[in-house]
Amino acid sequence: MRVIEPVWELGRGLARTFASLFEKPVTVQYPEEKREVRPRFRGRHVLKRYENGLEKCIGCSLCAAACPADAIFVEASENTDENRFSPGERYASTYEINMLRCIYCGFCEDACPTEAIVLGDNYELSFTDRRQAIYPKEMLLEPVPDAAMTTPRKVEPGVYQRSVPEMKDPQD
Amino acid sequence: MTKQLTLTIDGVQVTVPEGTLVVDAAKMAGIDIPVFCYHPKMEPAGNCRMCLVEVGRPVIDRATGQAVMENGQPKIQFMPKLETACTNTVSEGMVVLTQTEKVTEGRKGTLEFLLTSHPLDCPICDKGGECPLQNLTVEHGPGKSRFLYDEKQHLAKHVPLGELIWLDRERCIQCARCIRFQDEIVGEAVLGFEARGRMTQIISLSEPGFDSVFSGNTSDICPVGALTTADFRFGARPWELKASASICSQCPVGCNTTFNTRREAKAGGEIVIKRVMPRQNEEVNEIWMCDKGRFAYHYAESAQRLVKPTVRQAKASWTDAFDLVTQTFEASKSDVVVLASGRLSNEDLFNLKSLADGLGGKSILYTDMGGGNLTAQVGVGQGTDLGKLGKGDTILVVASDLYEEAPVWYLRVKQAADRGATLIVANSRHTKLERFARYAIRYANGDEVKTVADLQGDSKIAQEFANAQNAVVFFGSDGLGLNGSANLAAACAKLLQDTKHVGKANNGLIGVWQRANDQGAWEMGFRPEADLASAFKNKIVYIVGADPAGDDPALALALKGARFIVVQDILETLTTHMADVVLPAQAYTEREGTYTSGERRVQRFYAAVPVHGEAKADFAIAGEIGRRLGLNTENGSAMVTFDRLAASVKDFAGLDTNKLAEVKPQWPIVGRGDLYYGGTTYENKQGLGVQLSTAAERGEAVSLPEVRAESALRPREDQLLAVPVTKLYDRGQTVASTELLTQRIGEPTVSLHPETAKRLGVAAGGRVSLAFNGLSAEALVKIDDTISAGVVLVPRSMGLAVREPVSVQVLGLAEAKVS
């Protein structure tokens, strides 16, 4: 018995190892291969645009007010129809997030009255310098599909008057 | 003593004077009744319906006149409907309920109506975060609206009422606070309602739009975000701002202010001032301030700021600059002339005076107005509050256009007149205050002293002045220079002394100085000098906080005669260009100190933003130079300097930082806790300041100078006389850097009598050329039929250097042809 037991246990272990050779692997070949994130994953922020390319962000600074880590800095300026960034009177002329401070809690998403800031899928953040960790608006803003839709741009006067869109009750 | 009445509000017994409104009585007891249209500084309007409460009154038996008793208690009869707390005055035995279900429902209903067409764009609204509508909706609102979203009114959101104030028509709830402020408090009905019902809108009735120097206050008291200032537009959210207490440095009123600061990317990551707000001091500025104080702070961040010392116009280190200045001063001690202006704080002036005295040199105050030695003797007594003047009191305003020179004094004098005080306005022309005067005296230029002397006669006005319970005299330099105003001050002092209106609170002389701390400079021992040119000749001139070369080409010429020029200032000027050594000073926003207001109130200001470049505080520079010359002057702390000042200047004896920081409860209660009541004015937690006592008050002998009959040059038959007047928005260094005010500053404009204009062949808006003192200049023409035909009114600090009344040659210019 004294001899058999360790051998038995060893064999059991080796059998397990051997069996796993035929199992589907759980590891992925990161970074060549990436795993899909969960629907509610909170990654790096993205500043969204409307379908017409105008920025959703109106520079209200409520995300900065909600941020428990004081990671967001917003400064607003005034829109004109010749030089329009977002609908309505106000847009964010400076929008910075310090990714080292951010704790990815998502309060900024909740606070946003225009659903402009969304925590996206990107979790690949690395910096070699503290300054790099501060993402300016250009890095956060969603790219435009078409060059004509970029901001700022000249728009027809008097069309984009409302800063805060008419919104339905959130469903999800 | 007014009758005291006792009432019960929510079970709390309150005793208040008769005539108190229910809403105020509740506030005194610490019970908040929400309001939008009611403001404690104004008459109630009762148009927003937010303050509805249940009011019950004791039932009185008609036969006996006694209260009907029920179970040993007076029987209370409640009205079937809610009543407005803001229009009902209290009565004995009244019972007010503010928390019942009926009241709660009433508030819900009112808010639901007020929000029918409100855009709910709080995220982009400058008021969001300090908005009464927002706060009260959260507290009392229904949460949901039964109105149809599609039927919301969409109105213009970006209407300029003037260039300083924007109106958002959707946000307006028609409370009329702004209209009532302009009508009742300022007395300039420049705003009004247009149309009716749902179409009611605020409009500006004046041209140019919102033509008032108090326009910024309407944005403070606006209970929604309908009125916002152009200066702060989208500047920051209110919760992001830090508040630093300060004192306005634009005029001798000494309004208490708060600087709101924030770090800003646009400014390169610096902490900058985003807006200036009034801070409550009921004895100085109440809860108001003028637009100059509110918007003209930008000069401190101008690109012209001096940031490094220069020696012979080349950048140098402080050590080199100090070495050169000290050596030069050491070598020719008694030849040093210190020329300082009232832009400096008490500490700066004290150190400069100590330096000048230590060297045996001369100290000169840079001003065109005299009489400061008299305000120290027969000035207003301790405890003076213009807000307490009323029936039976008299205010004389002579040779001063308070609206342009010291707007908040205009406001307070006007309100004193409304309360029944006798206002006498004496001037050589029409001024805005005249409309509220019981007696308006229009004298000929040169008759200033005679006019004041005549107030000691048998005339009705003289009698009224002599018999007044309290009398305050404001004297200024409207149409006068240094000598003229000094003579006028002597005449005013004599009038007050002879009528025994000196040495007590609410009585005495107030100088409407040209700069904020001119009074302080007089207290420190600085005296003006009529002939600056000869004072500069062959001297070592140390100019602090003044730009004589820029103000007057004659003085620029005179400065060339100086041996050595040291200029200490915050901005680059023509004078700094002429200097051998330039020492960069800190603006008052970057340092602390104290100012002495025209009412001789010493008030402290604090640093709000970091220092620009290598600039040092004025007192520290003067103190350092003094130390290097072996004098025991303080070069580090402003408050240590203040303590030394208090120890050696008699009138300041016993003052210290604790005394300056004393506060007391003030009415109305304002502050961040309940913005709905008094507006966004800041509560005063940093000190109300201390008024200095006068010689007359201390029972010391008062020695007044002899009054000279002739106060100023008179216009002669065959010539025109240019007389200087003060404009609120001028091209002075402390105003011109503010872009927003450019339109109000405008072109240099002289006023002519219609006949003079006719003779010269010019019309209003035409151009004339002026030749005086060997200089020539061009200016636009304004017609004023209230001035004498022999004079031309020339605005100060507008590039036309008229410091004293002077004879002038005027030629009408033909309109320039378009080539």
Coordinates of N, CA and C in Angstrom, one line a residue, chain B residues 365-553:
Chain B
L365 N 2.2 112.4 -4.2 CA 1.0 111.6 -4.7 C 0.7 112.0 -6.1
Y366 N 0.6 111.0 -6.9 CA 0.2 111.3 -8.3 C -1.3 111.4 -8.5
T367 N -1.8 112.6 -8.5 CA -3.2 112.8 -8.6 C -3.5 114.2 -9.1
D368 N -4.7 114.4 -9.6 CA -5.2 115.8 -9.9 C -6.3 116.3 -9.0
M369 N -6.3 115.7 -7.8 CA -7.4 116.1 -6.9 C -6.8 116.2 -5.5
G370 N -7.2 117.3 -4.9 CA -6.7 117.6 -3.5 C -7.8 117.4 -2.5
G371 N -7.4 117.6 -1.2 CA -8.4 117.7 -0.1 C -8.3 116.5 0.8
G372 N -7.4 115.5 0.6 CA -7.3 114.3 1.4 C -6.9 114.6 2.8
N373 N -6.2 115.7 3.1 CA -5.9 116.0 4.5 C -7.2 116.4 5.3
L374 N -8.2 116.9 4.5 CA -9.4 117.3 5.2 C -10.3 116.1 5.5
T375 N -10.3 115.1 4.7 CA -11.2 114.0 5.0 C -10.7 113.2 6.2
A376 N -9.4 113.4 6.5 CA -8.9 112.7 7.7 C -9.3 113.5 9.0
Q377 N -9.7 114.8 8.8 CA -10.1 115.6 9.9 C -11.6 115.6 10.1
V378 N -12.3 115.9 9.0 CA -13.7 116.1 9.1 C -14.4 115.1 8.2
G379 N -13.8 114.0 7.9 CA -14.4 112.9 7.1 C -15.5 112.3 7.8
V380 N -16.1 111.3 7.2 CA -17.3 110.6 7.8 C -16.8 109.8 9.1
G381 N -17.6 109.8 10.1 CA -17.2 109.2 11.3 C -17.3 107.7 11.3
Q382 N -16.8 107.0 12.3 CA -16.9 105.6 12.4 C -18.3 105.1 12.4
G383 N -18.6 104.0 11.7 CA -20.0 103.5 11.7 C -20.8 104.1 10.6
T384 N -20.2 104.9 9.7 CA -21.0 105.5 8.7 C -21.5 104.5 7.7
D385 N -22.8 104.6 7.4 CA -23.4 103.7 6.4 C -24.4 104.4 5.6
L386 N -24.1 104.6 4.3 CA -25.0 105.4 3.5 C -26.3 104.8 3.4
G387 N -26.4 103.5 3.6 CA -27.6 102.7 3.6 C -28.6 103.1 4.8
K388 N -28.0 103.8 5.8 CA -28.9 104.2 6.9 C -29.4 105.6 6.7
L389 N -28.9 106.4 5.7 CA -29.4 107.7 5.6 C -30.8 107.7 5.0
G390 N -31.6 108.6 5.4 CA -33.0 108.6 4.9 C -33.6 109.9 5.3
K391 N -34.9 109.9 5.7 CA -35.7 111.1 6.0 C -34.9 111.9 7.1
G392 N -34.9 113.2 6.8 CA -34.2 114.1 7.8 C -32.7 114.3 7.5
D393 N -32.2 113.5 6.7 CA -30.7 113.6 6.4 C -30.5 114.3 5.1
T394 N -29.3 114.8 4.9 CA -29.0 115.5 3.7 C -27.7 115.0 3.1
I395 N -27.7 114.9 1.8 CA -26.5 114.5 1.1 C -26.2 115.6 0.0
L396 N -25.0 116.1 0.1 CA -24.6 117.1 -1.0 C -23.5 116.4 -1.8
V397 N -23.8 116.4 -3.1 CA -22.8 115.9 -4.1 C -22.4 117.1 -4.9
V398 N -21.1 117.5 -4.8 CA -20.7 118.7 -5.5 C -19.5 118.4 -6.4
A399 N -19.6 118.9 -7.6 CA -18.5 118.7 -8.6 C -18.1 117.2 -8.7
S400 N -19.1 116.4 -8.8 CA -18.8 115.0 -9.0 C -19.9 114.3 -9.8
D401 N -19.6 113.5 -10.7 CA -20.5 112.7 -11.5 C -20.4 111.3 -10.9
L402 N -21.1 111.0 -9.8 CA -20.9 109.8 -9.1 C -21.2 108.6 -10.0
Y403 N -22.1 108.7 -11.0 CA -22.4 107.6 -11.8 C -21.2 107.1 -12.6
E404 N -20.4 108.1 -13.0 CA -19.2 107.8 -13.8 C -18.0 107.5 -13.0
E405 N -18.0 108.2 -11.8 CA -16.7 108.1 -11.0 C -16.8 107.0 -9.9
A406 N -17.9 106.8 -9.3 CA -18.0 105.8 -8.3 C -19.4 105.3 -8.3
P407 N -19.7 104.4 -9.3 CA -21.1 104.0 -9.5 C -21.8 103.4 -8.3
V408 N -21.2 102.7 -7.4 CA -21.9 102.1 -6.3 C -22.3 103.2 -5.3
W409 N -21.5 104.3 -5.2 CA -22.0 105.4 -4.4 C -23.2 106.1 -5.0
Y410 N -23.2 106.2 -6.3 CA -24.4 106.7 -7.0 C -25.6 105.9 -6.6
L411 N -25.4 104.6 -6.7 CA -26.5 103.7 -6.3 C -27.1 103.9 -4.9
R412 N -26.1 104.0 -4.0 CA -26.5 104.1 -2.6 C -27.0 105.5 -2.3
V413 N -26.5 106.6 -2.9 CA -27.0 107.9 -2.7 C -28.4 108.0 -3.3
K414 N -28.6 107.4 -4.4 CA -29.9 107.4 -5.1 C -30.9 106.7 -4.2
Q415 N -30.5 105.6 -3.5 CA -31.5 104.9 -2.7 C -31.7 105.7 -1.4
A416 N -30.7 106.4 -0.9 CA -31.0 107.2 0.3 C -32.0 108.3 -0.1
A417 N -31.9 108.9 -1.3 CA -32.8 109.9 -1.7 C -34.2 109.3 -1.8
D418 N -34.3 108.0 -2.3 CA -35.6 107.3 -2.4 C -36.2 107.2 -1.0
R419 N -35.3 107.0 0.0 CA -35.8 106.8 1.4 C -36.2 108.1 2.0
G420 N -36.0 109.2 1.3 CA -36.4 110.5 1.9 C -35.3 111.4 2.2
A421 N -34.1 111.0 2.0 CA -33.0 112.0 2.3 C -33.0 113.1 1.3
T422 N -32.6 114.3 1.8 CA -32.6 115.5 0.9 C -31.3 115.4 0.1
L423 N -31.4 115.2 -1.2 CA -30.2 115.2 -2.0 C -30.0 116.5 -2.8
I424 N -28.8 117.1 -2.6 CA -28.5 118.3 -3.3 C -27.4 118.0 -4.2
V425 N -27.6 118.2 -5.5 CA -26.5 117.9 -6.5 C -26.1 119.2 -7.1
A426 N -24.8 119.6 -6.9 CA -24.3 120.8 -7.4 C -23.2 120.5 -8.4
N427 N -23.4 120.9 -9.6 CA -22.4 120.7 -10.7 C -22.6 121.7 -11.8
S428 N -21.6 121.8 -12.6 CA -21.7 122.8 -13.7 C -22.4 122.2 -14.9
R429 N -22.9 121.0 -14.8 CA -23.5 120.3 -15.9 C -24.5 119.3 -15.4
H430 N -25.3 118.8 -16.3 CA -26.3 117.7 -15.9 C -25.5 116.4 -15.6
T431 N -25.8 115.8 -14.5 CA -25.3 114.5 -14.2 C -26.5 113.6 -13.9
K432 N -26.2 112.2 -14.0 CA -27.4 111.3 -13.9 C -28.0 111.4 -12.5
L433 N -27.3 111.7 -11.5 CA -27.8 111.7 -10.2 C -28.8 112.9 -10.0
E434 N -28.7 113.9 -10.8 CA -29.6 115.1 -10.7 C -31.1 114.7 -10.7
R435 N -31.4 113.7 -11.4 CA -32.8 113.3 -11.5 C -33.4 113.0 -10.1
F436 N -32.6 112.5 -9.2 CA -33.1 112.1 -7.9 C -32.9 113.2 -6.8
A437 N -32.4 114.3 -7.3 CA -32.1 115.4 -6.3 C -33.3 116.2 -6.0
R438 N -33.4 116.6 -4.7 CA -34.5 117.5 -4.4 C -34.1 118.9 -4.8
Y439 N -32.8 119.2 -4.7 CA -32.3 120.5 -5.2 C -31.1 120.2 -6.1
A440 N -31.2 120.7 -7.4 CA -30.1 120.6 -8.3 C -29.6 122.0 -8.5
I441 N -28.3 122.2 -8.2 CA -27.7 123.5 -8.4 C -26.8 123.5 -9.6
R442 N -27.0 124.3 -10.5 CA -26.1 124.4 -11.7 C -25.3 125.6 -11.6
Y443 N -24.0 125.5 -11.4 CA -23.2 126.7 -11.2 C -22.3 126.9 -12.5
A444 N -21.8 128.1 -12.6 CA -20.9 128.4 -13.7 C -19.5 127.9 -13.3
N445 N -18.7 127.4 -14.3 CA -17.4 126.9 -13.9 C -16.6 128.0 -13.3
G446 N -16.0 127.7 -12.1 CA -15.3 128.7 -11.4 C -16.0 129.1 -10.1
D447 N -17.3 128.8 -10.1 CA -18.2 129.2 -9.0 C -18.3 128.1 -7.9
E448 N -17.5 127.1 -8.0 CA -17.7 125.9 -7.1 C -17.7 126.3 -5.7
V449 N -16.6 127.1 -5.3 CA -16.5 127.4 -3.9 C -17.6 128.3 -3.4
K450 N -18.0 129.3 -4.3 CA -19.0 130.2 -4.0 C -20.3 129.5 -3.8
T451 N -20.6 128.5 -4.6 CA -21.8 127.7 -4.5 C -21.9 127.0 -3.1
V452 N -20.8 126.4 -2.7 CA -20.7 125.8 -1.4 C -20.8 126.8 -0.3
A453 N -20.2 127.9 -0.4 CA -20.2 128.9 0.6 C -21.6 129.5 0.7
D454 N -22.4 129.5 -0.4 CA -23.7 130.0 -0.3 C -24.7 129.1 0.4
L455 N -24.2 127.9 0.6 CA -25.1 126.9 1.4 C -25.1 127.3 2.9
Q456 N -24.3 128.3 3.2 CA -24.3 128.7 4.6 C -25.1 130.0 4.7
G457 N -26.2 130.1 4.1 CA -26.9 131.4 4.2 C -28.3 131.2 4.7
D458 N -29.3 132.0 4.2 CA -30.6 131.9 4.7 C -31.5 131.2 3.7
S459 N -30.9 130.8 2.6 CA -31.8 130.1 1.6 C -32.4 128.8 2.1
K460 N -33.4 128.4 1.4 CA -34.1 127.2 1.8 C -33.2 126.0 1.8
I461 N -32.3 125.9 0.8 CA -31.4 124.8 0.7 C -30.4 124.8 1.9
A462 N -29.9 126.0 2.1 CA -29.0 126.2 3.2 C -29.6 125.8 4.6
Q463 N -30.8 126.2 4.8 CA -31.5 125.9 6.0 C -31.7 124.4 6.2
E464 N -32.1 123.8 5.0 CA -32.3 122.3 5.1 C -31.0 121.6 5.4
F465 N -29.9 122.1 4.8 CA -28.6 121.5 5.1 C -28.2 121.6 6.6
A466 N -28.4 122.9 7.0 CA -28.0 123.1 8.4 C -28.8 122.4 9.4
N467 N -30.1 122.2 9.1 CA -30.9 121.5 10.1 C -31.0 120.0 9.9
A468 N -30.3 119.5 9.0 CA -30.3 118.1 8.7 C -29.8 117.3 10.0
Q469 N -30.4 116.1 10.2 CA -30.0 115.3 11.3 C -28.5 114.9 11.0
N470 N -28.4 114.4 9.8 CA -27.0 113.9 9.4 C -26.8 114.6 8.0
A471 N -25.5 114.9 7.8 CA -25.2 115.5 6.5 C -23.9 114.9 6.0
V472 N -23.9 114.4 4.7 CA -22.7 113.9 4.1 C -22.4 114.7 2.9
V473 N -21.1 115.1 2.7 CA -20.8 115.8 1.5 C -19.8 115.0 0.6
F474 N -20.2 114.8 -0.6 CA -19.3 114.2 -1.6 C -18.7 115.3 -2.4
F475 N -17.4 115.4 -2.5 CA -16.8 116.4 -3.4 C -15.9 115.6 -4.4
G476 N -15.8 116.2 -5.6 CA -15.0 115.5 -6.6 C -14.2 116.5 -7.4
S477 N -13.8 116.1 -8.6 CA -12.9 116.9 -9.4 C -13.6 117.0 -10.8
D478 N -14.9 117.1 -10.8 CA -15.5 117.2 -12.1 C -15.4 118.7 -12.6
G479 N -14.6 118.8 -13.7 CA -14.3 120.2 -14.2 C -13.2 120.9 -13.4
L480 N -12.6 120.2 -12.5 CA -11.6 120.8 -11.7 C -10.2 120.1 -11.7
G481 N -9.2 120.8 -11.4 CA -7.9 120.2 -11.3 C -7.5 120.2 -9.8
L482 N -6.2 120.1 -9.6 CA -5.7 119.9 -8.2 C -6.1 121.1 -7.3
N483 N -5.8 122.3 -7.8 CA -6.1 123.5 -6.9 C -7.6 123.7 -6.7
G484 N -8.3 123.5 -7.8 CA -9.7 123.7 -7.8 C -10.4 122.8 -6.8
S485 N -10.0 121.5 -6.9 CA -10.6 120.5 -6.0 C -10.2 120.7 -4.5
A486 N -8.9 121.2 -4.3 CA -8.5 121.4 -3.0 C -9.3 122.6 -2.4
N487 N -9.5 123.6 -3.2 CA -10.3 124.8 -2.7 C -11.7 124.4 -2.4
L488 N -12.2 123.5 -3.3 CA -13.6 123.1 -3.1 C -13.7 122.2 -1.8
A489 N -12.7 121.4 -1.6 CA -12.7 120.5 -0.4 C -12.7 121.4 0.9
A490 N -11.9 122.5 0.8 CA -11.8 123.4 2.0 C -13.1 124.0 2.3
A491 N -13.8 124.4 1.2 CA -15.1 125.0 1.3 C -16.1 124.0 1.9
C492 N -16.1 122.8 1.4 CA -17.0 121.8 1.9 C -16.7 121.5 3.4
A493 N -15.4 121.4 3.7 CA -15.0 121.1 5.1 C -15.6 122.2 6.1
K494 N -15.4 123.5 5.6 CA -15.9 124.6 6.4 C -17.4 124.5 6.6
L495 N -18.1 124.2 5.5 CA -19.6 124.1 5.6 C -20.0 123.0 6.6
L496 N -19.3 121.9 6.6 CA -19.6 120.8 7.5 C -19.3 121.2 8.9
Q497 N -18.1 121.8 9.1 CA -17.7 122.2 10.4 C -18.6 123.3 11.0
D498 N -19.0 124.3 10.2 CA -19.9 125.3 10.7 C -21.3 124.8 11.0
T499 N -21.7 123.8 10.3 CA -23.1 123.3 10.5 C -23.0 122.2 11.5
K500 N -21.9 121.9 12.1 CA -21.7 120.9 13.1 C -22.0 119.5 12.6
H501 N -21.7 119.2 11.3 CA -21.9 117.9 10.8 C -20.6 117.2 10.7
V502 N -19.9 117.2 11.7 CA -18.6 116.5 11.7 C -18.4 115.6 13.0
G503 N -17.5 114.7 12.9 CA -17.1 114.0 14.1 C -18.2 113.0 14.6
K504 N -19.1 112.6 13.8 CA -20.0 111.5 14.2 C -20.3 110.6 13.0
A505 N -20.9 109.5 13.3 CA -21.3 108.6 12.2 C -22.3 109.3 11.2
N506 N -22.2 108.9 10.0 CA -23.1 109.4 8.9 C -23.0 110.9 8.7
N507 N -21.9 111.5 9.1 CA -21.7 112.9 8.9 C -20.3 113.1 8.5
G508 N -20.1 114.0 7.5 CA -18.7 114.4 7.2 C -18.5 114.4 5.7
L509 N -17.2 114.5 5.4 CA -16.7 114.7 4.0 C -16.2 113.5 3.4
I510 N -16.6 113.2 2.1 CA -16.1 112.1 1.4 C -15.5 112.6 0.1
G511 N -14.3 112.2 -0.2 CA -13.6 112.6 -1.5 C -13.9 111.5 -2.5
V512 N -14.4 111.9 -3.7 CA -14.6 111.0 -4.8 C -13.3 111.0 -5.5
W513 N -12.3 110.2 -5.1 CA -11.0 110.2 -5.6 C -10.9 109.5 -7.0
Q514 N -9.8 109.8 -7.6 CA -9.6 109.2 -9.0 C -9.1 107.8 -8.9
R515 N -8.5 107.4 -7.8 CA -8.0 106.0 -7.8 C -8.5 105.4 -6.4
A516 N -8.4 104.1 -6.4 CA -9.0 103.3 -5.3 C -8.4 103.7 -3.9
N517 N -7.1 103.9 -3.9 CA -6.5 104.1 -2.5 C -5.9 105.5 -2.4
D518 N -6.4 106.5 -3.1 CA -5.9 107.8 -2.9 C -6.0 108.3 -1.4
Q519 N -7.1 107.9 -0.8 CA -7.3 108.2 0.6 C -6.2 107.6 1.5
G520 N -5.8 106.4 1.2 CA -4.8 105.7 1.9 C -3.4 106.4 1.7
A521 N -3.2 106.9 0.5 CA -2.0 107.6 0.2 C -1.9 108.9 1.0
W522 N -3.0 109.6 1.2 CA -3.0 110.8 2.0 C -2.7 110.4 3.5
E523 N -3.4 109.3 3.9 CA -3.2 108.9 5.3 C -1.7 108.6 5.6
M524 N -1.0 108.0 4.5 CA 0.4 107.7 4.7 C 1.3 108.9 4.6
G525 N 0.7 110.0 4.3 CA 1.5 111.2 4.3 C 2.0 111.7 2.9
F526 N 1.5 111.0 1.8 CA 1.7 111.5 0.5 C 0.9 112.7 0.2
R527 N 1.5 113.7 -0.5 CA 0.8 114.9 -0.9 C 1.0 115.2 -2.3
P528 N -0.1 115.7 -3.0 CA 0.1 116.0 -4.4 C 1.0 117.2 -4.6
E529 N 1.5 117.4 -5.8 CA 2.4 118.5 -6.1 C 1.9 119.2 -7.4
A530 N 1.6 120.5 -7.3 CA 1.0 121.1 -8.5 C 2.0 121.1 -9.7
D531 N 3.3 121.4 -9.4 CA 4.2 121.6 -10.5 C 5.2 120.3 -10.5
L532 N 4.7 119.3 -11.1 CA 5.5 118.1 -11.2 C 6.8 118.3 -12.0
A533 N 6.7 119.1 -13.0 CA 7.8 119.3 -13.9 C 9.1 119.8 -13.2
S534 N 8.9 120.8 -12.3 CA 10.0 121.3 -11.6 C 10.5 120.4 -10.5
A535 N 9.5 119.5 -10.0 CA 9.8 118.6 -9.0 C 10.7 117.5 -9.5
F536 N 10.6 117.2 -10.8 CA 11.5 116.2 -11.5 C 12.9 116.7 -11.8
K537 N 13.0 118.0 -12.0 CA 14.2 118.5 -12.6 C 15.5 118.1 -11.8
N538 N 16.4 117.5 -12.4 CA 17.7 117.1 -11.8 C 17.5 116.2 -10.6
K539 N 16.4 115.4 -10.6 CA 16.2 114.6 -9.4 C 16.3 113.1 -9.8
I540 N 16.4 112.3 -8.7 CA 16.3 110.9 -8.9 C 14.8 110.5 -8.7
V541 N 14.1 110.2 -9.8 CA 12.7 110.0 -9.7 C 12.3 108.5 -9.6
Y542 N 11.6 108.2 -8.6 CA 11.2 106.8 -8.4 C 9.6 106.8 -8.5
I543 N 9.2 106.3 -9.7 CA 7.8 106.4 -10.0 C 7.1 105.0 -9.8
V544 N 6.1 105.0 -8.9 CA 5.5 103.7 -8.6 C 4.0 103.7 -8.9
G545 N 3.6 102.8 -9.7 CA 2.1 102.7 -10.0 C 1.6 103.8 -10.8
A546 N 2.3 104.5 -11.6 CA 1.8 105.7 -12.3 C 2.5 105.8 -13.7
D547 N 1.8 106.4 -14.6 CA 2.3 106.6 -15.9 C 2.2 108.0 -16.4
P548 N 3.0 108.9 -15.7 CA 2.9 110.3 -16.0 C 3.2 110.6 -17.5
A549 N 4.2 109.9 -18.1 CA 4.6 110.2 -19.5 C 3.5 109.8 -20.4
G550 N 2.7 108.8 -20.1 CA 1.6 108.4 -21.0 C 0.4 109.3 -20.8
D551 N 0.2 109.8 -19.6 CA -0.9 110.6 -19.3 C -0.8 112.0 -19.9
D552 N 0.4 112.6 -19.9 CA 0.6 113.9 -20.3 C 1.9 114.1 -21.0
P553 N 2.0 114.5 -22.3 CA 3.2 114.7 -23.0 C 4.1 115.7 -22.3

